[in-house]
PDB file of C-alpha atoms in Angstrom:
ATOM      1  CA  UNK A   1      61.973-253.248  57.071  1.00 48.00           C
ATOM      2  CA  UNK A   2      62.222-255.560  60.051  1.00 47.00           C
ATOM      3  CA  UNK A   3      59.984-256.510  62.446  1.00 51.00           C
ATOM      4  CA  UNK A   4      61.219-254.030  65.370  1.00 80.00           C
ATOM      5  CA  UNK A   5      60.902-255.715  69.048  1.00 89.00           C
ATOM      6  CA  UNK A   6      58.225-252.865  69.881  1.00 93.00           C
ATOM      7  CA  UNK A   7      55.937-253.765  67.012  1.00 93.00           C
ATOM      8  CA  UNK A   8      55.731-257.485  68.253  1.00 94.00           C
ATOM      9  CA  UNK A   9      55.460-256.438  71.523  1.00 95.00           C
ATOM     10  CA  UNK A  10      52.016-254.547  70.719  1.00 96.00           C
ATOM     11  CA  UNK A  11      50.818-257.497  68.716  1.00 96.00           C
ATOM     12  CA  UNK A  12      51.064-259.081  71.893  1.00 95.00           C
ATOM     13  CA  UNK A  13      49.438-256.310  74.467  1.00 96.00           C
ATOM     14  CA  UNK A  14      46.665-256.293  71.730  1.00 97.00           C
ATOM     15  CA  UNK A  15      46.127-260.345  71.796  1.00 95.00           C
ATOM     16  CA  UNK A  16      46.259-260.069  75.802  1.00 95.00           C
ATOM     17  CA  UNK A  17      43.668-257.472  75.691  1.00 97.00           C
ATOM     18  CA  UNK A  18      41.219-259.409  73.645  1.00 97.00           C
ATOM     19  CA  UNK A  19      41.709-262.784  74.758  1.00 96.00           C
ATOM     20  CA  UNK A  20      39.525-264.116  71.682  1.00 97.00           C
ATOM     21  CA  UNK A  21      42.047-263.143  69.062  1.00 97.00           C
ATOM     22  CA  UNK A  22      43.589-265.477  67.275  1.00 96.00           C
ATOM     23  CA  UNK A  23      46.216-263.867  65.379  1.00 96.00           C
ATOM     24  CA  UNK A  24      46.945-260.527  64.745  1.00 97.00           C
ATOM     25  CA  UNK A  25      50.112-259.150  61.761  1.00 96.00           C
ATOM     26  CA  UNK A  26      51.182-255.741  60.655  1.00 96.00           C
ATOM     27  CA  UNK A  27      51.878-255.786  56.990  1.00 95.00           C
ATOM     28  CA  UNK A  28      53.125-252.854  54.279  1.00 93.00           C
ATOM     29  CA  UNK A  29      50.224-251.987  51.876  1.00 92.00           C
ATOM     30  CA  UNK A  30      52.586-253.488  49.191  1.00 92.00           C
ATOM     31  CA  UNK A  31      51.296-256.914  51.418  1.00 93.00           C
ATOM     32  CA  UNK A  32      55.133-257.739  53.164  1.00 95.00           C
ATOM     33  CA  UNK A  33      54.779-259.213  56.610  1.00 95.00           C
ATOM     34  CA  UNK A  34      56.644-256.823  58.974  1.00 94.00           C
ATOM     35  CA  UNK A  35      55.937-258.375  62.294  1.00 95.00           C
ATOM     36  CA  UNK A  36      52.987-261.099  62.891  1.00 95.00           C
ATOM     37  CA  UNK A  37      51.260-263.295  65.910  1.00 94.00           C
ATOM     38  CA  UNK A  38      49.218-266.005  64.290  1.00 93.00           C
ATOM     39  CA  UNK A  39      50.050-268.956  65.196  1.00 93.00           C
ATOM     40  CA  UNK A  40      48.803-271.707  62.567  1.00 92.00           C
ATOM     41  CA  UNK A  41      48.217-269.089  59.970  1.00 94.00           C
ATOM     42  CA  UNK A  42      50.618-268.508  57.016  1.00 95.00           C
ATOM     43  CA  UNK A  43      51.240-265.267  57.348  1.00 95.00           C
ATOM     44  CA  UNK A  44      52.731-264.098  54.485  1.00 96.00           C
ATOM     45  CA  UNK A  45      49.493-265.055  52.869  1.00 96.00           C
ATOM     46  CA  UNK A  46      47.358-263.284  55.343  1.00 96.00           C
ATOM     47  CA  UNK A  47      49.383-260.250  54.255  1.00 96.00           C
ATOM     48  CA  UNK A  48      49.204-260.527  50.337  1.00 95.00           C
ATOM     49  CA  UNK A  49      45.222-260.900  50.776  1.00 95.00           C
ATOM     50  CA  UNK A  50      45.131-258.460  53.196  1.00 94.00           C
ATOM     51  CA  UNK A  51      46.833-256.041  50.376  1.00 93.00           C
ATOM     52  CA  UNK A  52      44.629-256.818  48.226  1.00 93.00           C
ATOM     53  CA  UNK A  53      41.770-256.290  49.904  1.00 94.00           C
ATOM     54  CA  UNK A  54      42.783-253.015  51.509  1.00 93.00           C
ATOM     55  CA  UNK A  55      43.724-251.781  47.057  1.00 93.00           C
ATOM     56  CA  UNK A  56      39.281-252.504  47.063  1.00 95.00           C
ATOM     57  CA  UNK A  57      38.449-251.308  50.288  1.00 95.00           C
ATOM     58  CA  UNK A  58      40.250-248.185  49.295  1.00 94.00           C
ATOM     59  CA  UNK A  59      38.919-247.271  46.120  1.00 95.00           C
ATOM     60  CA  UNK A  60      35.439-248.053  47.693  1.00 95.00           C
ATOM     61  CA  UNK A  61      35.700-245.247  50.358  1.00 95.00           C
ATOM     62  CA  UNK A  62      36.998-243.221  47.760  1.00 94.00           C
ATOM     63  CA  UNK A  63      34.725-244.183  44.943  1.00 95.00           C
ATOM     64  CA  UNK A  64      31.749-243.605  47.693  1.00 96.00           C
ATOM     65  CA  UNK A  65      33.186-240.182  49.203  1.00 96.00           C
ATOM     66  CA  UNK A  66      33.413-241.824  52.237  1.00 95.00           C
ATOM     67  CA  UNK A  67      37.279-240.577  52.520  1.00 94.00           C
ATOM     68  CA  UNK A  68      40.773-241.884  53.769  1.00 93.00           C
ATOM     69  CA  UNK A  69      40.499-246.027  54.491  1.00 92.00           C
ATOM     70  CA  UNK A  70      40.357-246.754  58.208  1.00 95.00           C
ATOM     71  CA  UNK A  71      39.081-249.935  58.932  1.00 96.00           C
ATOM     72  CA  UNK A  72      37.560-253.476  56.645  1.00 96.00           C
ATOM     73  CA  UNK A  73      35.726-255.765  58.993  1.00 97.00           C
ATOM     74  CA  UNK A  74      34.778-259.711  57.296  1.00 97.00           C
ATOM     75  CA  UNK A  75      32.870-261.638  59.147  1.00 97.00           C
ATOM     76  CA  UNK A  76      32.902-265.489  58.312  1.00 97.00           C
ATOM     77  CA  UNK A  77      30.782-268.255  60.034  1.00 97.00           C
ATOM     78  CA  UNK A  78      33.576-268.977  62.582  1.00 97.00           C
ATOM     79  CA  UNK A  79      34.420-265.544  63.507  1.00 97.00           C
ATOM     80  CA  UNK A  80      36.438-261.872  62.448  1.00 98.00           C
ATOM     81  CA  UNK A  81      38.979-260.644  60.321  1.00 97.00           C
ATOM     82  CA  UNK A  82      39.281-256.925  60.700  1.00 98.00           C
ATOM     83  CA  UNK A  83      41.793-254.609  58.909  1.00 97.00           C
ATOM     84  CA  UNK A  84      42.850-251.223  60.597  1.00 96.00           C
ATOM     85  CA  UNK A  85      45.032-248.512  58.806  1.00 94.00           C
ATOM     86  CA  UNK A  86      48.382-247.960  60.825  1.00 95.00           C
ATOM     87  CA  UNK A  87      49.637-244.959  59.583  1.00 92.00           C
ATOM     88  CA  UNK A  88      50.921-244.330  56.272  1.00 90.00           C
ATOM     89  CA  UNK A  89      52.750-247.722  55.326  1.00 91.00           C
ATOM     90  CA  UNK A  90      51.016-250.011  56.864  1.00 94.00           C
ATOM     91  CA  UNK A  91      47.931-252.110  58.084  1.00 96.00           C
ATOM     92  CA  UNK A  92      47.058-254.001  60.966  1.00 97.00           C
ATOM     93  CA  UNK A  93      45.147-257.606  60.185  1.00 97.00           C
ATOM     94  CA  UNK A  94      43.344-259.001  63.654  1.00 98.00           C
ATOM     95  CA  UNK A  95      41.729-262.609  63.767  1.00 98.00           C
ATOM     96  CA  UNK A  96      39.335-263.103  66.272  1.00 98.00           C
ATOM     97  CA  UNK A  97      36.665-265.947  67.257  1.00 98.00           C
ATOM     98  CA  UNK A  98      33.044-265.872  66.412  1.00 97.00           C
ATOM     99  CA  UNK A  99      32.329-265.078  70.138  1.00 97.00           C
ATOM    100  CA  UNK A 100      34.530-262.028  70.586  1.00 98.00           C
ATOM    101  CA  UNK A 101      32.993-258.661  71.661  1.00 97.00           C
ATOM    102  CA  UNK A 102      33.091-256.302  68.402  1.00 97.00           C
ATOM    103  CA  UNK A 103      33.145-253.407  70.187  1.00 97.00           C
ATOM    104  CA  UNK A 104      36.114-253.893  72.306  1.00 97.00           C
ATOM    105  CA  UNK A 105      37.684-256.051  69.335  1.00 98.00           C
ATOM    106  CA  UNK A 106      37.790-252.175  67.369  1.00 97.00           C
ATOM    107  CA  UNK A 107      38.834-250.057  70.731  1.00 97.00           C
ATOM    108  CA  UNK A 108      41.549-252.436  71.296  1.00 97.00           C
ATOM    109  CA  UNK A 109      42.499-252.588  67.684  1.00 97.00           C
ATOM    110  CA  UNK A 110      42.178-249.194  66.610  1.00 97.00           C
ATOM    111  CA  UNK A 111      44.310-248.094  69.573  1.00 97.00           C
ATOM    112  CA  UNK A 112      47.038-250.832  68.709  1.00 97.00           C
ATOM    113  CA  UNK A 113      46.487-249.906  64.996  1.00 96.00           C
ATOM    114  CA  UNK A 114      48.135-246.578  65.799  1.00 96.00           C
ATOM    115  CA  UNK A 115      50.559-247.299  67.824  1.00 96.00           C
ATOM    116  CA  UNK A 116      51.804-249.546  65.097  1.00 96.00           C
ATOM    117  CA  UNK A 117      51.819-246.838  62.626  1.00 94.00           C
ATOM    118  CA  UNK A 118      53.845-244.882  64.854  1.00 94.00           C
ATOM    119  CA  UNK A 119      56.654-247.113  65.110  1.00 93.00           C
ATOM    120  CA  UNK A 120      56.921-247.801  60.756  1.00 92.00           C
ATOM    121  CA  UNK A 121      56.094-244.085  59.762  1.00 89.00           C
ATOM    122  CA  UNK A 122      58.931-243.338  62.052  1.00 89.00           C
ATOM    123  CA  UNK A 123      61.089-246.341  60.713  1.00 87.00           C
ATOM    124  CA  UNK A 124      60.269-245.045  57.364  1.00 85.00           C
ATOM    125  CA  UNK A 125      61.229-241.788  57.996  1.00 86.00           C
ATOM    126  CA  UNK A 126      64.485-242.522  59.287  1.00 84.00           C
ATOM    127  CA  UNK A 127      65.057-244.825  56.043  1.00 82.00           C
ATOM    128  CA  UNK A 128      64.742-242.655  53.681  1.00 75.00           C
ATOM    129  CA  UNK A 129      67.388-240.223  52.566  1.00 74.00           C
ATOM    130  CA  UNK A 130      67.727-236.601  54.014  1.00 63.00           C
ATOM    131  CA  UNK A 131      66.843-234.025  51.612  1.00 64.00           C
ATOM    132  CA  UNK A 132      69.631-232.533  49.847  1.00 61.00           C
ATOM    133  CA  UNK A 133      71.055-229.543  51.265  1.00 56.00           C
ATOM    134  CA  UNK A 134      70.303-226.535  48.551  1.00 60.00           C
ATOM    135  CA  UNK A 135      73.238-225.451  46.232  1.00 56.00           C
ATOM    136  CA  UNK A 136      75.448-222.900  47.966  1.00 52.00           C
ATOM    137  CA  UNK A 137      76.784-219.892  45.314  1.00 50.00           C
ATOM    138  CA  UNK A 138      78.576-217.482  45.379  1.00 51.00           C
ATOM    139  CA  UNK A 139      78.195-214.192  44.035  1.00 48.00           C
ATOM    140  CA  UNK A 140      80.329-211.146  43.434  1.00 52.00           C
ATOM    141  CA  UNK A 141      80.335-208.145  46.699  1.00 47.00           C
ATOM    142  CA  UNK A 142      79.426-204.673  45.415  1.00 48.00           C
ATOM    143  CA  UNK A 143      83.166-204.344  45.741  1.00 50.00           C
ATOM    144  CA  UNK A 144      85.117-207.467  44.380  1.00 49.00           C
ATOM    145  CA  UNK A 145      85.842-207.054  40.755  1.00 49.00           C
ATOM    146  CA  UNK A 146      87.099-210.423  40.608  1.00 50.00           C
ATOM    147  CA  UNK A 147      84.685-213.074  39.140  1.00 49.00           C
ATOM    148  CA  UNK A 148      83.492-216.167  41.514  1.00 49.00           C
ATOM    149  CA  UNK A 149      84.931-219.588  42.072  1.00 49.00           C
ATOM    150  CA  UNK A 150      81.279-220.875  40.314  1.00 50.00           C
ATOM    151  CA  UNK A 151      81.461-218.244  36.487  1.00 48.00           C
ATOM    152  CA  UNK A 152      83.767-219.330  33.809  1.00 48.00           C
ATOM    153  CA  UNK A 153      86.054-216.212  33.193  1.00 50.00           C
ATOM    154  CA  UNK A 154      85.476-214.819  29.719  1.00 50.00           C
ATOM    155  CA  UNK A 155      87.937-212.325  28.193  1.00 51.00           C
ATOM    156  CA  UNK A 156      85.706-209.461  28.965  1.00 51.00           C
ATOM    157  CA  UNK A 157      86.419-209.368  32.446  1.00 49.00           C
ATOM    158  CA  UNK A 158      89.025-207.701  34.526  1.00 47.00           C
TER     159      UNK A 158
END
């Protein structure tokens, strides 16, 4: 899927918001890049770590009853990387400074984290093929004695 101009455009809003990120990419949960912000950070390998820690992070909220993955927050010694779910496909990865406020670094992110999944759920959706329209037969009237386009004719019948 391609980075749409909306998706980039809320990476944006979200970095304006919190001035102390530093990067911010949506990625699949197979770990593709879709759209990203993060300047001097590979991306792409942002997005295969990120995948891989989001496969742990979910079977430890499952393992642990704790339910459907939302959110992974790593703090190193110079600041944040937080992982938010964005709807069904995807994930948003934020990098922020040691010095950023936590609690507005999750409002902001959350809030950008579904608008994100918004815009690939419904990209998703209109990928993938419509359902097949069920199989139309025909079948005889209480009246026809003639047998239907859809029945091999057998000697039996008039």
């Amino acid at each position: 899927m391609a980075a749409g101009p909306e998706m980039l455009a809320e990476l944006r809003r979200l970095r304006t918001r919190v001035p102390q990120l530093t990067g911010a990419l949506v990625a699949g949960v197979d770990g593709l890049v879709l759209a990203h912000d993060t300047p001097g950070v590979e991306a792409e390998g942002v997005a295969a770590l990120t995948a891989t820690a989001l496969a742990v992070a979910v079977r430890l909220a499952d393992t642990t009853g704790q339910g459907d993955f939302r959110e992974l927050l790593v703090r190193g010694v110079y600041g944040y990387v937080a992982t938010y779910a964005a709807g069904e496909n995807a994930v948003l990865t934020v990098l922020a400074q040691d010095r950023v406020n936590v609690g507005r670094l999750h409002l902001e992110s959350r809030r950008s984290g579904a608008r994100v999944g918004e815009l690939v759920d419904a990209a998703e959706r209109a990928r993938a093929p419509a359902p097949a329209a069920p199989a139309v037969t025909r079948t005889r009237s209480a009246r026809a004695s003639r047998p239907t386009t859809t029945e091999p004719r057998t000697t039996t019948e008039s």
